[in-house]
Each structure stands twice: as structure tokens, then as C-alpha cells.
PDB file of C-alpha atoms in Angstrom:
ATOM      1  CA  MET A   1     -24.463 -38.368 -32.235  1.00 42.00           C
ATOM      2  CA  HIS A   2     -22.884 -35.575 -30.231  1.00 50.00           C
ATOM      3  CA  SER A   3     -26.148 -33.815 -29.423  1.00 61.00           C
ATOM      4  CA  ILE A   4     -24.712 -31.812 -26.528  1.00 66.00           C
ATOM      5  CA  ASP A   5     -22.414 -29.792 -28.800  1.00 68.00           C
ATOM      6  CA  GLN A   6     -24.919 -29.169 -31.587  1.00 76.00           C
ATOM      7  CA  PRO A   7     -25.809 -25.500 -32.277  1.00 72.00           C
ATOM      8  CA  SER A   8     -29.340 -26.126 -30.970  1.00 74.00           C
ATOM      9  CA  SER A   9     -28.138 -27.700 -27.690  1.00 81.00           C
ATOM     10  CA  ARG A  10     -29.742 -26.065 -24.662  1.00 85.00           C
ATOM     11  CA  PRO A  11     -27.249 -27.523 -22.129  1.00 87.00           C
ATOM     12  CA  ALA A  12     -24.350 -26.100 -24.150  1.00 88.00           C
ATOM     13  CA  LEU A  13     -26.102 -22.722 -24.376  1.00 89.00           C
ATOM     14  CA  LEU A  14     -26.693 -22.685 -20.614  1.00 92.00           C
ATOM     15  CA  LEU A  15     -23.086 -23.680 -19.922  1.00 92.00           C
ATOM     16  CA  ALA A  16     -21.844 -20.942 -22.252  1.00 93.00           C
ATOM     17  CA  TRP A  17     -23.909 -18.313 -20.456  1.00 94.00           C
ATOM     18  CA  LEU A  18     -22.769 -19.489 -17.030  1.00 96.00           C
ATOM     19  CA  LEU A  19     -19.132 -19.331 -18.130  1.00 96.00           C
ATOM     20  CA  ALA A  20     -19.667 -15.912 -19.712  1.00 96.00           C
ATOM     21  CA  ILE A  21     -21.144 -14.576 -16.470  1.00 96.00           C
ATOM     22  CA  ALA A  22     -18.245 -16.031 -14.466  1.00 96.00           C
ATOM     23  CA  LEU A  23     -15.721 -14.444 -16.844  1.00 96.00           C
ATOM     24  CA  PHE A  24     -17.555 -11.118 -16.732  1.00 97.00           C
ATOM     25  CA  VAL A  25     -17.661 -11.002 -12.922  1.00 97.00           C
ATOM     26  CA  THR A  26     -14.000 -12.034 -12.703  1.00 96.00           C
ATOM     27  CA  GLY A  27     -13.092  -9.427 -15.295  1.00 96.00           C
ATOM     28  CA  LEU A  28     -14.857  -6.678 -13.361  1.00 96.00           C
ATOM     29  CA  TYR A  29     -13.059  -7.758 -10.198  1.00 95.00           C
ATOM     30  CA  PHE A  30      -9.722  -7.752 -12.000  1.00 95.00           C
ATOM     31  CA  PHE A  31     -10.451  -4.339 -13.516  1.00 95.00           C
ATOM     32  CA  SER A  32     -11.473  -2.594 -10.282  1.00 94.00           C
ATOM     33  CA  GLY A  33      -8.692  -4.208  -8.266  1.00 93.00           C
ATOM     34  CA  GLY A  34      -6.178  -3.646 -11.053  1.00 93.00           C
ATOM     35  CA  ILE A  35      -6.900   0.070 -11.335  1.00 94.00           C
ATOM     36  CA  TRP A  36      -6.618   0.446  -7.562  1.00 93.00           C
ATOM     37  CA  LEU A  37      -3.337  -1.480  -7.641  1.00 91.00           C
ATOM     38  CA  LEU A  38      -1.999   0.804 -10.378  1.00 92.00           C
ATOM     39  CA  THR A  39      -2.735   3.873  -8.252  1.00 91.00           C
ATOM     40  CA  LEU A  40      -0.522   2.305  -5.581  1.00 89.00           C
ATOM     41  CA  GLY A  41       2.283   1.714  -8.071  1.00 88.00           C
ATOM     42  CA  GLY A  42       1.629  -2.014  -8.371  1.00 87.00           C
ATOM     43  CA  SER A  43       1.656  -4.487 -11.255  1.00 88.00           C
ATOM     44  CA  PRO A  44      -0.428  -3.709 -14.368  1.00 91.00           C
ATOM     45  CA  TYR A  45      -1.249  -7.424 -14.788  1.00 92.00           C
ATOM     46  CA  PHE A  46      -4.782  -7.355 -13.370  1.00 94.00           C
ATOM     47  CA  ALA A  47      -5.870  -4.222 -15.241  1.00 93.00           C
ATOM     48  CA  LEU A  48      -4.571  -5.556 -18.576  1.00 94.00           C
ATOM     49  CA  GLU A  49      -5.898  -9.088 -18.121  1.00 95.00           C
ATOM     50  CA  SER A  50      -9.337  -7.762 -17.216  1.00 96.00           C
ATOM     51  CA  ILE A  51      -9.677  -6.523 -20.801  1.00 96.00           C
ATOM     52  CA  LEU A  52      -9.139 -10.047 -22.129  1.00 96.00           C
ATOM     53  CA  LEU A  53     -11.634 -11.519 -19.661  1.00 96.00           C
ATOM     54  CA  LEU A  54     -14.335  -8.942 -20.393  1.00 97.00           C
ATOM     55  CA  THR A  55     -13.974  -9.205 -24.174  1.00 97.00           C
ATOM     56  CA  SER A  56     -13.924 -12.995 -23.958  1.00 96.00           C
ATOM     57  CA  ALA A  57     -17.141 -12.893 -21.930  1.00 96.00           C
ATOM     58  CA  TRP A  58     -18.715 -10.554 -24.499  1.00 96.00           C
ATOM     59  CA  PHE A  59     -17.935 -12.799 -27.462  1.00 95.00           C
ATOM     60  CA  LEU A  60     -18.987 -15.879 -25.498  1.00 95.00           C
ATOM     61  CA  MET A  61     -22.393 -14.303 -24.851  1.00 93.00           C
ATOM     62  CA  ARG A  62     -22.649 -13.900 -28.618  1.00 92.00           C
ATOM     63  CA  ARG A  63     -21.487 -17.522 -29.018  1.00 90.00           C
ATOM     64  CA  ARG A  64     -18.408 -16.651 -31.033  1.00 91.00           C
ATOM     65  CA  SER A  65     -15.397 -18.961 -31.066  1.00 90.00           C
ATOM     66  CA  LEU A  66     -13.182 -15.864 -30.782  1.00 93.00           C
ATOM     67  CA  ALA A  67     -14.000 -15.986 -27.051  1.00 94.00           C
ATOM     68  CA  PHE A  68     -11.848 -19.101 -26.752  1.00 95.00           C
ATOM     69  CA  LEU A  69      -8.862 -17.466 -28.471  1.00 95.00           C
ATOM     70  CA  LEU A  70      -9.054 -14.421 -26.204  1.00 96.00           C
ATOM     71  CA  PHE A  71      -9.254 -16.624 -23.134  1.00 97.00           C
ATOM     72  CA  MET A  72      -6.262 -18.679 -24.280  1.00 96.00           C
ATOM     73  CA  ILE A  73      -4.233 -15.466 -24.511  1.00 96.00           C
ATOM     74  CA  PHE A  74      -5.365 -14.658 -20.980  1.00 96.00           C
ATOM     75  CA  TYR A  75      -4.510 -18.151 -19.725  1.00 97.00           C
ATOM     76  CA  ILE A  76      -1.040 -18.325 -21.300  1.00 97.00           C
ATOM     77  CA  THR A  77      -0.069 -14.864 -20.044  1.00 96.00           C
ATOM     78  CA  THR A  78      -1.429 -15.741 -16.603  1.00 96.00           C
ATOM     79  CA  VAL A  79       0.716 -18.897 -16.474  1.00 95.00           C
ATOM     80  CA  LEU A  80       3.800 -16.898 -17.490  1.00 95.00           C
ATOM     81  CA  TRP A  81       2.990 -14.213 -14.915  1.00 93.00           C
ATOM     82  CA  ALA A  82       2.387 -16.778 -12.161  1.00 92.00           C
ATOM     83  CA  PHE A  83       5.705 -18.552 -12.675  1.00 92.00           C
ATOM     84  CA  GLY A  84       7.543 -15.262 -13.077  1.00 90.00           C
ATOM     85  CA  GLU A  85       5.934 -13.876  -9.926  1.00 86.00           C
ATOM     86  CA  THR A  86       6.353 -16.822  -7.592  1.00 82.00           C
ATOM     87  CA  GLY A  87       8.583 -19.422  -9.225  1.00 84.00           C
ATOM     88  CA  ILE A  88       7.851 -23.103  -8.609  1.00 86.00           C
ATOM     89  CA  ASP A  89       5.866 -22.999  -5.378  1.00 86.00           C
ATOM     90  CA  PHE A  90       2.747 -25.113  -5.006  1.00 88.00           C
ATOM     91  CA  TRP A  91       0.543 -22.859  -2.884  1.00 88.00           C
ATOM     92  CA  THR A  92       1.302 -19.636  -4.717  1.00 88.00           C
ATOM     93  CA  LEU A  93       0.784 -21.297  -8.094  1.00 91.00           C
ATOM     94  CA  ILE A  94      -2.435 -23.078  -7.126  1.00 92.00           C
ATOM     95  CA  SER A  95      -3.942 -19.831  -5.879  1.00 90.00           C
ATOM     96  CA  ARG A  96      -3.205 -18.148  -9.215  1.00 92.00           C
ATOM     97  CA  LEU A  97      -3.940 -20.934 -11.695  1.00 94.00           C
ATOM     98  CA  PHE A  98      -6.658 -23.191 -10.264  1.00 95.00           C
ATOM     99  CA  VAL A  99      -9.688 -21.030 -11.093  1.00 95.00           C
ATOM    100  CA  PRO A 100      -8.406 -20.069 -14.585  1.00 96.00           C
ATOM    101  CA  SER A 101      -7.841 -23.786 -15.209  1.00 96.00           C
ATOM    102  CA  VAL A 102     -11.469 -24.509 -14.293  1.00 96.00           C
ATOM    103  CA  PHE A 103     -12.528 -21.884 -16.850  1.00 97.00           C
ATOM    104  CA  LEU A 104     -10.202 -23.534 -19.380  1.00 96.00           C
ATOM    105  CA  LEU A 105     -11.825 -26.921 -18.719  1.00 96.00           C
ATOM    106  CA  VAL A 106     -15.284 -25.524 -19.494  1.00 95.00           C
ATOM    107  CA  PHE A 107     -13.976 -23.766 -22.600  1.00 95.00           C
ATOM    108  CA  PHE A 108     -12.539 -27.014 -23.962  1.00 95.00           C
ATOM    109  CA  ALA A 109     -15.919 -28.683 -23.392  1.00 93.00           C
ATOM    110  CA  LEU A 110     -17.694 -25.838 -25.225  1.00 93.00           C
ATOM    111  CA  LEU A 111     -15.245 -25.463 -28.094  1.00 92.00           C
ATOM    112  CA  PRO A 112     -16.965 -27.908 -30.531  1.00 92.00           C
ATOM    113  CA  TYR A 113     -20.281 -26.138 -29.856  1.00 90.00           C
ATOM    114  CA  LEU A 114     -18.800 -22.689 -30.475  1.00 91.00           C
ATOM    115  CA  ARG A 115     -16.951 -23.769 -33.616  1.00 90.00           C
ATOM    116  CA  GLN A 116     -20.068 -25.299 -35.181  1.00 88.00           C
ATOM    117  CA  ILE A 117     -22.058 -22.135 -34.575  1.00 88.00           C
ATOM    118  CA  SER A 118     -19.288 -20.203 -36.330  1.00 82.00           C
ATOM    119  CA  GLY A 119     -19.479 -22.604 -39.279  1.00 82.00           C
ATOM    120  CA  LYS A 120     -16.159 -24.320 -38.521  1.00 86.00           C
ATOM    121  CA  THR A 121     -15.245 -27.965 -38.044  1.00 87.00           C
ATOM    122  CA  PRO A 122     -16.022 -29.022 -34.446  1.00 87.00           C
ATOM    123  CA  LEU A 123     -12.608 -30.562 -33.674  1.00 89.00           C
ATOM    124  CA  ARG A 124     -14.260 -32.855 -31.133  1.00 89.00           C
ATOM    125  CA  ALA A 125     -11.351 -35.251 -30.592  1.00 93.00           C
ATOM    126  CA  PRO A 126      -8.695 -32.643 -29.653  1.00 93.00           C
ATOM    127  CA  SER A 127     -11.209 -30.509 -27.723  1.00 93.00           C
ATOM    128  CA  TYR A 128     -12.563 -33.332 -25.584  1.00 93.00           C
ATOM    129  CA  GLY A 129      -9.091 -34.828 -25.236  1.00 95.00           C
ATOM    130  CA  LEU A 130      -7.718 -31.553 -23.845  1.00 95.00           C
ATOM    131  CA  CYS A 131     -10.823 -31.274 -21.672  1.00 95.00           C
ATOM    132  CA  PHE A 132     -10.079 -34.715 -20.214  1.00 96.00           C
ATOM    133  CA  LEU A 133      -6.400 -33.896 -19.586  1.00 96.00           C
ATOM    134  CA  THR A 134      -7.332 -30.598 -17.916  1.00 96.00           C
ATOM    135  CA  CYS A 135      -9.832 -32.441 -15.723  1.00 96.00           C
ATOM    136  CA  ILE A 136      -7.158 -34.947 -14.660  1.00 97.00           C
ATOM    137  CA  GLY A 137      -4.781 -32.080 -13.896  1.00 96.00           C
ATOM    138  CA  LEU A 138      -7.366 -30.303 -11.748  1.00 96.00           C
ATOM    139  CA  ILE A 139      -8.168 -33.478  -9.824  1.00 96.00           C
ATOM    140  CA  GLY A 140      -4.455 -34.012  -9.219  1.00 95.00           C
ATOM    141  CA  ALA A 141      -3.967 -30.408  -8.096  1.00 94.00           C
ATOM    142  CA  PHE A 142      -6.952 -30.688  -5.740  1.00 94.00           C
ATOM    143  CA  ALA A 143      -5.572 -33.916  -4.251  1.00 94.00           C
ATOM    144  CA  GLU A 144      -2.192 -32.234  -3.754  1.00 92.00           C
ATOM    145  CA  MET A 145      -3.849 -29.672  -1.472  1.00 91.00           C
ATOM    146  CA  PHE A 146      -4.189 -32.398   1.169  1.00 91.00           C
ATOM    147  CA  ILE A 147      -0.501 -33.318   1.031  1.00 87.00           C
ATOM    148  CA  PRO A 148       1.985 -31.292   3.123  1.00 84.00           C
ATOM    149  CA  HIS A 149       3.891 -28.708   1.118  1.00 76.00           C
ATOM    150  CA  ALA A 150       6.432 -26.101   2.078  1.00 74.00           C
ATOM    151  CA  PRO A 151       4.770 -23.005   3.563  1.00 72.00           C
ATOM    152  CA  VAL A 152       4.659 -19.847   1.513  1.00 65.00           C
ATOM    153  CA  ALA A 153       7.923 -18.038   2.074  1.00 60.00           C
ATOM    154  CA  GLY A 154       7.687 -14.513   3.414  1.00 59.00           C
ATOM    155  CA  PRO A 155      10.098 -11.672   2.750  1.00 56.00           C
ATOM    156  CA  THR A 156      13.725 -12.571   3.390  1.00 57.00           C
ATOM    157  CA  GLN A 157      14.308  -9.331   5.277  1.00 55.00           C
ATOM    158  CA  GLU A 158      12.131  -7.405   7.648  1.00 53.00           C
ATOM    159  CA  ALA A 159      10.940  -4.011   6.539  1.00 53.00           C
ATOM    160  CA  PRO A 160      13.195  -1.242   7.814  1.00 53.00           C
ATOM    161  CA  LEU A 161      12.063   0.250  11.096  1.00 48.00           C
ATOM    162  CA  ALA A 162      11.428   3.935  11.520  1.00 49.00           C
ATOM    163  CA  SER A 163      14.376   5.929  12.789  1.00 50.00           C
ATOM    164  CA  THR A 164      13.868   7.997  15.913  1.00 49.00           C
ATOM    165  CA  LYS A 165      16.117   9.674  18.409  1.00 48.00           C
ATOM    166  CA  ASP A 166      15.841   6.478  20.447  1.00 44.00           C
ATOM    167  CA  GLY A 167      17.229   4.402  17.612  1.00 46.00           C
ATOM    168  CA  THR A 168      15.286   2.088  15.338  1.00 55.00           C
ATOM    169  CA  GLY A 169      12.578   0.378  17.294  1.00 58.00           C
ATOM    170  CA  ASP A 170       9.012   0.587  16.053  1.00 65.00           C
ATOM    171  CA  TRP A 171       6.767  -1.672  18.113  1.00 68.00           C
ATOM    172  CA  SER A 172       4.784  -2.860  15.114  1.00 69.00           C
ATOM    173  CA  ALA A 173       3.419  -6.107  16.579  1.00 72.00           C
ATOM    174  CA  TYR A 174       2.285  -7.440  19.954  1.00 72.00           C
ATOM    175  CA  GLY A 175       5.762  -8.780  20.605  1.00 71.00           C
ATOM    176  CA  ARG A 176       7.410  -5.851  18.730  1.00 71.00           C
ATOM    177  CA  THR A 177       8.222  -8.117  15.777  1.00 71.00           C
ATOM    178  CA  ALA A 178       6.322 -10.886  14.045  1.00 69.00           C
ATOM    179  CA  THR A 179       8.574 -13.395  15.821  1.00 71.00           C
ATOM    180  CA  GLY A 180       7.764 -11.893  19.229  1.00 72.00           C
ATOM    181  CA  THR A 181      11.252 -10.868  20.366  1.00 72.00           C
ATOM    182  CA  ARG A 182       9.850  -8.107  22.669  1.00 72.00           C
ATOM    183  CA  PHE A 183      13.229  -6.396  22.464  1.00 71.00           C
ATOM    184  CA  ALA A 184      13.170  -2.620  22.142  1.00 68.00           C
ATOM    185  CA  PRO A 185      16.551  -1.314  20.922  1.00 68.00           C
ATOM    186  CA  PHE A 186      16.237   2.108  22.552  1.00 65.00           C
ATOM    187  CA  SER A 187      19.515   3.890  23.097  1.00 66.00           C
ATOM    188  CA  GLU A 188      18.478   6.597  25.582  1.00 70.00           C
ATOM    189  CA  ILE A 189      17.386   4.111  28.243  1.00 68.00           C
ATOM    190  CA  ASN A 190      20.257   1.930  29.446  1.00 70.00           C
ATOM    191  CA  ARG A 191      21.985   0.842  32.692  1.00 73.00           C
ATOM    192  CA  ASN A 192      23.552   4.241  33.152  1.00 78.00           C
ATOM    193  CA  THR A 193      20.392   6.295  32.691  1.00 75.00           C
ATOM    194  CA  ILE A 194      17.691   4.099  34.177  1.00 73.00           C
ATOM    195  CA  SER A 195      18.311   5.524  37.659  1.00 76.00           C
ATOM    196  CA  ARG A 196      17.271   8.959  36.392  1.00 76.00           C
ATOM    197  CA  LEU A 197      13.831   7.818  35.304  1.00 70.00           C
ATOM    198  CA  HIS A 198      10.988   9.457  37.196  1.00 64.00           C
ATOM    199  CA  GLN A 199       7.537   8.192  37.898  1.00 56.00           C
ATOM    200  CA  VAL A 200       4.941   9.882  35.774  1.00 52.00           C
ATOM    201  CA  GLU A 201       2.849  12.277  37.833  1.00 52.00           C
ATOM    202  CA  GLY A 202      -0.683  11.153  38.457  1.00 51.00           C
ATOM    203  CA  SER A 203       0.133   7.467  38.066  1.00 52.00           C
ATOM    204  CA  LYS A 204      -1.081   5.136  40.776  1.00 52.00           C
ATOM    205  CA  ASN A 205      -0.443   1.630  41.857  1.00 54.00           C
ATOM    206  CA  LEU A 206      -3.294  -0.576  40.802  1.00 47.00           C
ATOM    207  CA  LEU A 207      -3.385  -2.078  44.281  1.00 49.00           C
ATOM    208  CA  ASP A 208      -4.218   1.382  45.665  1.00 54.00           C
ATOM    209  CA  LEU A 209      -7.351   1.706  43.592  1.00 50.00           C
ATOM    210  CA  ARG A 210     -10.508   1.179  45.537  1.00 53.00           C
ATOM    211  CA  VAL A 211     -13.676   0.214  43.768  1.00 52.00           C
ATOM    212  CA  PRO A 212     -16.795   1.091  45.824  1.00 54.00           C
ATOM    213  CA  LEU A 213     -19.092  -1.825  46.376  1.00 50.00           C
TER     214      LEU A 213
END
């Protein structure tokens, strides 16, 4: 007997509520962050996907199998977005797909329970089989985190520096650039003009400062 996926199963009910809460919190986070990102001219992905997460959480709280279908739409579009956004890169993909895959694992485990409540056939064999395969995939992905991978590639070109009368030379980091070159490409100060520099009035040599004891 598969008592854990029966409509009267308390463990399945508790698991469904925990997953619904997780989806709801994630959906709220996606919605708030997505709206803020849209105001900055960013991708609409998070704002749109939040709708799927929130509606999936709502139907899951009501123990409807439609919650699984909505989440599958979210998961498939997230996979497409992740590969389109980053390509085949381990760290960028794992950061985008690991948590949704954990949600998918729980959904597969709950699917027979949800289908029986809706009066449908439980489909235990495919549901638990996909649950097992997802579990193996997550274990493999977790193990891969401890194996060296190529670092996440940054932008291929540095952001353009602000133009001033001294040329382009914003000192945006401690060493001027992220690589620490410490080179300031100022055009008004060179070998021919350095002799005309004057000491700023009021400046003192630190060795001349006397601290009373």
C-alpha cells in the first residue's frame, strides 16, 4: 500500500503546505525584485515568473494538481532562460537551476497525492521514477560543486571611463582599475608640465607636525 500518497495522508499534506509556502515566499521575492528590475530597464523574467510561482502556490494550498502544471511551465521557461542567459557554464547554471530543481523533486513526490485528490489516476511509477532521477541529478550537481570549474567570466570589456578635460581616467577602484594598474592617463600632467606644478597652500609635511604629549 502506498499510504503516504493517499488523500488522507498527513505527511503528504504537510509536505504540500511546506512546498506551497516555499513557492509563495520565492514568488514574492521574484515579484518585488522583478518590478524593481523593470524600473531599471532590466529583464522581465522575474516579474513574469513570479505569477507562475504565486498561482502554483495558491493551487497547491488547495491541493489541486494544476499546481504541478503551472510549476512545470515555470521550470521549463526557467531552464530556457538560464541557458539563454549564461550558456553552458556550471556556476551560473547551478545558481539559477538548483533551487527550482529541489522544488521539482518535491513536486514529483507529491504528484500521486495531488492527482488522487483530484480524482485522477496516481501515475505512481512515472512520478516516483522522475523523482528518483531528479534526486540523482541533484546529488550529482551538489558533488560537482566540490570539483574545480572555470570561474564565472566577467565582461569582456571594461565599462567606458568618464571623459574629462584630463582625458579618460576615472579612479574607480583602489588601484584605479579592478586589475590594479594604478595608471592615471591624464594628459595635462606630463614631463613638460610637471615643473610648473605648485604646492598647495596650507599643506604641510607630516614630519613637521608635532603632537603634544
